[in-house]
Amino acid sequence: MEYADSVCHQGYDLIGDVHGCNNTLCRLLAELGYRQVDGIWRHPDRQAVFVGDIVDRGPRIREALRTVRDMVEAGAAQLVMGNHEYNLLAFLTPGAEGSGLEYLRSHTERNCRLVRETLEQFAGHADELADHARWLMSLPLFLEFRRFRVVHACWDPRLIGEFRRRYQRNTIDSEFLQESAVYGSFANRTVDHLLRGIDLPLPDGMTMTSKDGLVRRFFRAAFWQQYPDTLNDVVFQPDPLPPELAGRKLSPDDLERIPYYDPDQPPLFFGHYWRSGTPALIRPNIACLDYSAVKYGKLVAYRMSNERWLKHSHFVWVDVDPDEPFTASAAF
Ligand SMILES: [Mn+2]
């Protein structure tokens, strides 16, 4: 297996979901000791590792994508694919002949709304966006370093193991992208679990409505609880479960769907889950770095020096620039 370690750097700065907050990102990079050299943010000894979701929602998506892509291409950073990068790529990619799909992600009102800010901010720059889309194809779905792991939403060892067996790498290609549009296919399940996390259905076909008016039939589940028993043991999303459901037992199907991340595994970093408050570890080997930058939250980093057990004191964050507001309504 090939590790993602950089031969030129001694440490890593893991960085949470940026979502077009480029001014905030530049402040965070400066805070972490990065400086612009020939227009590219670099650190002499450290490499940045982005957990994905650079695009959508925020006011400076075009700039943020340029900042991060320049860093990646210069070797100053790595980036795993977030669900928003995948969605954008699938939204822009036509279905193969015979697929019956105009685009891999259909241009429904809801899907259009999720990429609205990105498309608006690239208006008049169609070639640049197409060029970014080609580049997004090269992003890894997961990164395994010698001492830690990075994925956007969920480290699912079964799917990652199978992906490695099939492809001997961590990146997709256009065939995989096409397959990912087929519900229930291996590619579809892989993208879904790794980039969106584990969703469990609400029992008895129930629904719940989030603060922003989205009606859900599923709730997002934590995948690291050792002996989960009730729905409440695994709930991990911005909105709590309806009180009558919280104590409900998980079904055998639910339990089968949740891959467990055990405390002996290497430290794992991800984004995606809209945390709030002061950045804190989830477990001594698990850190989520998404603190809702675009909702006037924080852009959060973790300074990793290959420690076996993560330390609260290694979080670094900046409050979002008041000039970088929340613009979109749809979550996830
Ligand atoms: Mn996100």
CSV table of C-alpha atoms and ligand atoms in Angstrom, one decimal:
chain,number,residue,atom,x,y,z
A,1,MET,CA,0.0,0.0,0.0
A,2,GLU,CA,1.2,3.5,-0.8
A,3,TYR,CA,1.2,6.0,2.0
A,4,ALA,CA,0.4,9.7,1.4
A,5,ASP,CA,3.3,11.0,3.5
A,6,SER,CA,5.3,13.9,2.1
A,7,VAL,CA,9.0,13.4,1.9
A,8,CYS,CA,9.6,17.2,2.1
A,9,HIS,CA,7.6,18.0,5.2
A,10,GLN,CA,7.8,17.2,9.0
A,11,GLY,CA,4.3,17.8,10.0
A,12,TYR,CA,0.8,18.3,8.7
A,13,ASP,CA,-2.0,20.9,9.2
A,14,LEU,CA,-5.4,19.3,8.7
A,15,ILE,CA,-7.9,21.9,7.6
A,16,GLY,CA,-11.7,21.7,7.8
A,17,ASP,CA,-14.4,22.5,5.2
A,18,VAL,CA,-13.7,25.9,3.5
A,19,HIS,CA,-16.9,26.3,1.5
A,20,GLY,CA,-15.7,29.4,-0.4
A,21,CYS,CA,-14.5,31.4,2.6
A,22,ASN,CA,-11.2,32.3,1.0
A,23,ASN,CA,-10.4,35.4,3.2
A,24,THR,CA,-10.9,33.3,6.3
A,25,LEU,CA,-8.7,30.5,4.8
A,26,CYS,CA,-5.9,33.0,4.1
A,27,ARG,CA,-6.1,34.2,7.7
A,28,LEU,CA,-6.0,30.7,9.0
A,29,LEU,CA,-3.0,29.8,6.8
A,30,ALA,CA,-1.1,32.9,8.0
A,31,GLU,CA,-2.0,31.9,11.6
A,32,LEU,CA,-0.5,28.5,11.0
A,33,GLY,CA,2.8,30.1,9.7
A,34,TYR,CA,2.2,29.7,6.0
A,35,ARG,CA,3.4,32.6,3.7
A,36,GLN,CA,2.7,33.4,0.1
A,37,VAL,CA,5.7,32.7,-2.1
A,38,ASP,CA,5.1,33.6,-5.8
A,39,GLY,CA,1.4,33.8,-5.0
A,40,ILE,CA,1.2,30.3,-3.4
A,41,TRP,CA,0.7,29.6,0.3
A,42,ARG,CA,3.5,27.4,1.7
A,43,HIS,CA,5.1,26.4,4.9
A,44,PRO,CA,8.8,25.5,5.0
A,45,ASP,CA,8.3,22.4,7.1
A,46,ARG,CA,4.7,21.5,7.0
A,47,GLN,CA,2.1,20.4,4.5
A,48,ALA,CA,-1.6,21.4,4.6
A,49,VAL,CA,-4.2,18.5,4.2
A,50,PHE,CA,-7.7,19.7,3.4
A,51,VAL,CA,-10.6,17.4,4.3
A,52,GLY,CA,-12.6,18.5,1.3
A,53,ASP,CA,-15.6,20.8,0.6
A,54,ILE,CA,-13.7,23.8,-0.8
A,55,VAL,CA,-16.6,24.7,-3.1
A,56,ASP,CA,-20.3,25.8,-2.7
A,57,ARG,CA,-22.1,28.1,-0.3
A,58,GLY,CA,-19.6,30.9,0.5
A,59,PRO,CA,-18.8,34.1,-1.3
A,60,ARG,CA,-15.3,33.4,-2.6
A,61,ILE,CA,-15.5,29.9,-4.1
A,62,ARG,CA,-13.5,30.8,-7.2
A,63,GLU,CA,-10.7,32.3,-5.1
A,64,ALA,CA,-10.7,29.4,-2.6
A,65,LEU,CA,-10.5,26.8,-5.3
A,66,ARG,CA,-7.5,28.7,-6.8
A,67,THR,CA,-5.8,29.0,-3.4
A,68,VAL,CA,-6.1,25.3,-2.6
A,69,ARG,CA,-5.4,24.0,-6.1
A,70,ASP,CA,-2.3,26.1,-6.4
A,71,MET,CA,-1.1,24.7,-3.1
A,72,VAL,CA,-1.8,21.1,-4.1
A,73,GLU,CA,-0.1,21.5,-7.5
A,74,ALA,CA,2.9,23.0,-5.8
A,75,GLY,CA,3.1,20.1,-3.2
A,76,ALA,CA,2.3,22.5,-0.4
A,77,ALA,CA,-1.1,20.7,0.3
A,78,GLN,CA,-3.2,17.6,-0.3
A,79,LEU,CA,-6.9,17.5,-0.6
A,80,VAL,CA,-9.4,14.7,-0.3
A,81,MET,CA,-12.6,14.9,-2.3
A,82,GLY,CA,-15.6,16.2,-0.3
A,83,ASN,CA,-19.2,15.5,-1.2
A,84,HIS,CA,-19.5,19.0,-2.6
A,85,GLU,CA,-16.6,18.4,-5.0
A,86,TYR,CA,-18.1,15.1,-6.0
A,87,ASN,CA,-21.6,16.7,-6.5
A,88,LEU,CA,-20.2,19.5,-8.6
A,89,LEU,CA,-18.2,17.0,-10.8
A,90,ALA,CA,-21.3,14.8,-11.3
A,91,PHE,CA,-23.5,17.9,-11.9
A,92,LEU,CA,-21.1,19.0,-14.7
A,93,THR,CA,-20.5,15.6,-16.3
A,94,PRO,CA,-22.9,14.3,-19.0
A,95,GLY,CA,-24.1,10.7,-18.7
A,96,ALA,CA,-22.4,8.2,-21.0
A,97,GLU,CA,-24.3,7.1,-24.1
A,98,GLY,CA,-27.0,4.6,-23.1
A,99,SER,CA,-27.0,5.7,-19.5
A,100,GLY,CA,-30.3,7.6,-20.0
A,101,LEU,CA,-28.9,10.4,-18.0
A,102,GLU,CA,-28.4,13.9,-19.3
A,103,TYR,CA,-26.0,14.6,-16.4
A,104,LEU,CA,-24.7,12.2,-13.7
A,105,ARG,CA,-26.3,14.4,-11.1
A,106,SER,CA,-29.6,15.6,-12.5
A,107,HIS,CA,-30.3,19.3,-12.7
A,108,THR,CA,-33.3,19.3,-10.4
A,109,GLU,CA,-34.2,22.4,-8.5
A,110,ARG,CA,-32.7,21.0,-5.3
A,111,ASN,CA,-29.4,20.0,-7.0
A,112,CYS,CA,-29.2,23.3,-8.8
A,113,ARG,CA,-29.7,25.2,-5.5
A,114,LEU,CA,-26.8,23.2,-3.9
A,115,VAL,CA,-24.3,24.4,-6.6
A,116,ARG,CA,-25.9,27.8,-7.2
A,117,GLU,CA,-23.2,29.9,-5.6
A,118,THR,CA,-20.5,28.0,-7.4
A,119,LEU,CA,-22.1,28.4,-10.8
A,120,GLU,CA,-22.9,32.1,-10.2
A,121,GLN,CA,-19.4,32.9,-9.1
A,122,PHE,CA,-17.9,31.1,-12.2
A,123,ALA,CA,-20.3,32.9,-14.5
A,124,GLY,CA,-18.2,34.2,-17.4
A,125,HIS,CA,-15.4,31.7,-16.5
A,126,ALA,CA,-16.8,28.5,-18.0
A,127,ASP,CA,-13.4,27.3,-19.3
A,128,GLU,CA,-11.9,27.8,-15.9
A,129,LEU,CA,-14.7,25.8,-14.2
A,130,ALA,CA,-14.3,23.0,-16.8
A,131,ASP,CA,-10.6,22.9,-16.1
A,132,HIS,CA,-11.3,22.7,-12.4
A,133,ALA,CA,-13.7,19.8,-13.0
A,134,ARG,CA,-11.0,17.8,-14.8
A,135,TRP,CA,-8.7,18.5,-11.9
A,136,LEU,CA,-11.4,17.4,-9.3
A,137,MET,CA,-11.3,14.0,-11.0
A,138,SER,CA,-7.8,13.6,-9.7
A,139,LEU,CA,-8.7,14.0,-6.0
A,140,PRO,CA,-8.3,11.0,-3.7
A,141,LEU,CA,-11.4,9.6,-2.0
A,142,PHE,CA,-9.3,8.9,1.1
A,143,LEU,CA,-5.7,9.4,2.3
A,144,GLU,CA,-3.7,7.0,4.4
A,145,PHE,CA,-0.6,8.4,6.0
A,146,ARG,CA,1.8,6.2,8.1
A,147,ARG,CA,0.4,7.7,11.3
A,148,PHE,CA,-3.1,8.9,10.5
A,149,ARG,CA,-6.0,8.8,8.0
A,150,VAL,CA,-8.1,11.4,6.3
A,151,VAL,CA,-11.5,11.1,4.6
A,152,HIS,CA,-14.3,13.6,4.1
A,153,ALA,CA,-17.1,11.9,6.1
A,154,CYS,CA,-16.7,8.2,7.0
A,155,TRP,CA,-13.8,5.7,7.1
A,156,ASP,CA,-15.5,2.6,6.0
A,157,PRO,CA,-12.9,-0.2,6.0
A,158,ARG,CA,-15.0,-2.6,4.0
A,159,LEU,CA,-15.5,-0.2,1.1
A,160,ILE,CA,-12.0,1.2,1.3
A,161,GLY,CA,-10.5,-2.3,1.3
A,162,GLU,CA,-12.6,-3.3,-1.6
A,163,PHE,CA,-11.7,-0.1,-3.5
A,164,ARG,CA,-8.0,-0.9,-3.0
A,165,ARG,CA,-8.4,-4.4,-4.2
A,166,ARG,CA,-10.2,-3.3,-7.3
A,167,TYR,CA,-8.2,-0.3,-8.3
A,168,GLN,CA,-4.8,-0.4,-6.3
A,169,ARG,CA,-5.1,3.4,-5.8
A,170,ASN,CA,-7.2,6.0,-4.0
A,171,THR,CA,-8.5,8.0,-7.0
A,172,ILE,CA,-11.4,7.6,-9.3
A,173,ASP,CA,-11.6,7.7,-13.1
A,174,SER,CA,-14.4,8.5,-15.5
A,175,GLU,CA,-15.7,5.0,-15.6
A,176,PHE,CA,-16.0,5.0,-11.8
A,177,LEU,CA,-17.7,8.4,-11.9
A,178,GLN,CA,-20.3,7.1,-14.4
A,179,GLU,CA,-20.9,4.0,-12.2
A,180,SER,CA,-21.3,6.2,-9.2
A,181,ALA,CA,-24.6,7.5,-10.7
A,182,VAL,CA,-26.1,4.1,-10.6
A,183,TYR,CA,-27.9,3.7,-7.3
A,184,GLY,CA,-26.7,0.7,-5.3
A,185,SER,CA,-23.5,0.1,-7.4
A,186,PHE,CA,-20.2,-0.3,-5.7
A,187,ALA,CA,-19.1,3.2,-6.9
A,188,ASN,CA,-22.3,4.7,-5.6
A,189,ARG,CA,-22.0,3.1,-2.2
A,190,THR,CA,-18.4,4.1,-1.9
A,191,VAL,CA,-19.0,7.7,-2.7
A,192,ASP,CA,-22.0,7.8,-0.5
A,193,HIS,CA,-20.4,6.3,2.6
A,194,LEU,CA,-17.0,7.9,2.3
A,195,LEU,CA,-18.1,11.4,1.3
A,196,ARG,CA,-21.6,11.7,2.8
A,197,GLY,CA,-21.4,9.4,5.8
A,198,ILE,CA,-23.8,6.8,7.1
A,199,ASP,CA,-27.5,7.7,6.9
A,200,LEU,CA,-30.0,5.5,8.8
A,201,PRO,CA,-33.7,5.6,7.9
A,202,LEU,CA,-36.0,7.0,10.5
A,203,PRO,CA,-38.2,4.1,11.7
A,204,ASP,CA,-41.7,3.5,10.3
A,205,GLY,CA,-41.2,5.9,7.4
A,206,MET,CA,-41.2,8.9,9.7
A,207,THR,CA,-39.8,12.3,8.6
A,208,MET,CA,-38.2,15.2,10.4
A,209,THR,CA,-37.8,18.8,9.2
A,210,SER,CA,-34.5,20.6,9.8
A,211,LYS,CA,-34.1,24.2,10.9
A,212,ASP,CA,-33.7,25.2,7.3
A,213,GLY,CA,-36.9,23.5,6.2
A,214,LEU,CA,-35.4,20.4,4.6
A,215,VAL,CA,-37.5,17.3,5.1
A,216,ARG,CA,-35.5,14.2,5.9
A,217,ARG,CA,-36.3,10.5,6.0
A,218,PHE,CA,-32.8,9.6,7.2
A,219,PHE,CA,-30.6,10.8,9.9
A,220,ARG,CA,-26.8,11.0,9.9
A,221,ALA,CA,-25.2,8.5,12.1
A,222,ALA,CA,-21.9,8.5,14.0
A,223,PHE,CA,-19.7,5.5,13.0
A,224,TRP,CA,-17.4,5.2,16.0
A,225,GLN,CA,-19.6,4.2,18.9
A,226,GLN,CA,-18.4,0.9,20.2
A,227,TYR,CA,-21.7,-0.6,21.4
A,228,PRO,CA,-24.5,1.5,20.1
A,229,ASP,CA,-27.9,0.5,21.2
A,230,THR,CA,-30.4,3.3,20.5
A,231,LEU,CA,-30.8,5.8,17.7
A,232,ASN,CA,-29.7,8.5,20.2
A,233,ASP,CA,-26.3,6.7,20.7
A,234,VAL,CA,-25.4,7.3,17.0
A,235,VAL,CA,-27.1,10.6,16.1
A,236,PHE,CA,-24.6,13.1,14.8
A,237,GLN,CA,-26.0,15.9,12.9
A,238,PRO,CA,-27.0,19.6,13.4
A,239,ASP,CA,-30.7,18.7,14.3
A,240,PRO,CA,-31.6,16.4,17.2
A,241,LEU,CA,-33.9,13.5,16.7
A,242,PRO,CA,-37.6,14.0,17.5
A,243,PRO,CA,-37.8,13.1,21.3
A,244,GLU,CA,-40.1,10.1,20.7
A,245,LEU,CA,-37.4,8.5,18.6
A,246,ALA,CA,-34.3,9.1,20.6
A,247,GLY,CA,-34.6,6.0,22.8
A,248,ARG,CA,-35.7,3.7,20.0
A,249,LYS,CA,-33.4,0.6,19.5
A,250,LEU,CA,-31.2,0.4,16.4
A,251,SER,CA,-32.4,-2.4,14.1
A,252,PRO,CA,-30.0,-5.2,13.0
A,253,ASP,CA,-30.0,-3.6,9.6
A,254,ASP,CA,-28.9,-0.3,11.1
A,255,LEU,CA,-26.1,-2.0,13.1
A,256,GLU,CA,-24.9,-3.8,10.0
A,257,ARG,CA,-24.6,-0.5,8.1
A,258,ILE,CA,-22.4,1.2,10.7
A,259,PRO,CA,-18.7,0.5,10.3
A,260,TYR,CA,-17.1,0.8,13.7
A,261,TYR,CA,-13.8,2.8,14.1
A,262,ASP,CA,-12.0,1.3,17.0
A,263,PRO,CA,-9.8,3.2,19.5
A,264,ASP,CA,-6.7,1.2,18.5
A,265,GLN,CA,-6.9,2.5,14.9
A,266,PRO,CA,-4.6,5.4,13.8
A,267,PRO,CA,-6.0,8.9,14.3
A,268,LEU,CA,-8.7,9.8,11.8
A,269,PHE,CA,-9.6,13.3,10.5
A,270,PHE,CA,-12.7,14.3,8.7
A,271,GLY,CA,-15.0,17.3,8.1
A,272,HIS,CA,-18.6,17.3,6.9
A,273,TYR,CA,-20.6,17.3,10.1
A,274,TRP,CA,-21.3,20.9,11.0
A,275,ARG,CA,-20.0,21.0,14.6
A,276,SER,CA,-20.4,24.0,16.7
A,277,GLY,CA,-18.8,25.5,19.8
A,278,THR,CA,-15.1,25.2,20.8
A,279,PRO,CA,-13.3,22.7,18.7
A,280,ALA,CA,-12.9,19.5,20.6
A,281,LEU,CA,-11.8,15.9,19.9
A,282,ILE,CA,-14.6,13.3,19.4
A,283,ARG,CA,-12.3,10.5,20.6
A,284,PRO,CA,-8.5,10.5,21.4
A,285,ASN,CA,-8.1,9.1,17.8
A,286,ILE,CA,-10.9,11.0,16.0
A,287,ALA,CA,-11.2,14.7,15.1
A,288,CYS,CA,-13.9,16.4,13.1
A,289,LEU,CA,-12.7,19.7,11.6
A,290,ASP,CA,-15.9,21.1,10.2
A,291,TYR,CA,-17.2,24.0,12.4
A,292,SER,CA,-19.6,25.5,9.9
A,293,ALA,CA,-17.2,28.2,8.5
A,294,VAL,CA,-19.9,29.5,6.2
A,295,LYS,CA,-22.5,29.8,8.9
A,296,TYR,CA,-20.4,32.4,10.9
A,297,GLY,CA,-18.7,29.5,12.6
A,298,LYS,CA,-15.0,28.8,12.6
A,299,LEU,CA,-12.5,27.5,10.2
A,300,VAL,CA,-10.6,24.9,12.1
A,301,ALA,CA,-7.2,23.2,11.7
A,302,TYR,CA,-5.4,20.5,13.7
A,303,ARG,CA,-1.6,20.7,13.9
A,304,MET,CA,-0.5,17.0,13.5
A,305,SER,CA,3.0,15.9,14.5
A,306,ASN,CA,2.3,12.2,14.3
A,307,GLU,CA,1.2,11.9,17.9
A,308,ARG,CA,-0.6,8.6,18.6
A,309,TRP,CA,-3.3,10.3,20.8
A,310,LEU,CA,-4.6,13.6,19.6
A,311,LYS,CA,-4.4,16.7,21.8
A,312,HIS,CA,-7.0,19.4,22.3
A,313,SER,CA,-4.2,21.9,22.4
A,314,HIS,CA,-3.3,21.2,18.7
A,315,PHE,CA,-6.5,22.7,17.4
A,316,VAL,CA,-6.0,26.1,15.8
A,317,TRP,CA,-9.0,28.2,14.5
A,318,VAL,CA,-10.1,31.5,13.2
A,319,ASP,CA,-13.6,33.0,13.4
A,320,VAL,CA,-15.1,33.5,10.0
A,321,ASP,CA,-14.5,36.9,8.4
A,322,PRO,CA,-17.8,38.8,9.0
A,323,ASP,CA,-17.6,39.6,5.4
A,324,GLU,CA,-18.0,35.9,4.5
A,325,PRO,CA,-21.6,35.2,5.3
A,326,PHE,CA,-23.7,32.1,5.0
A,327,THR,CA,-25.5,32.4,1.7
A,328,ALA,CA,-27.2,29.1,0.9
A,329,SER,CA,-30.1,27.5,2.7
A,330,ALA,CA,-29.6,23.8,2.0
A,331,ALA,CA,-27.6,21.7,4.4
A,332,PHE,CA,-25.4,18.8,3.4
B,1,MN,MN,-19.1,20.5,4.1
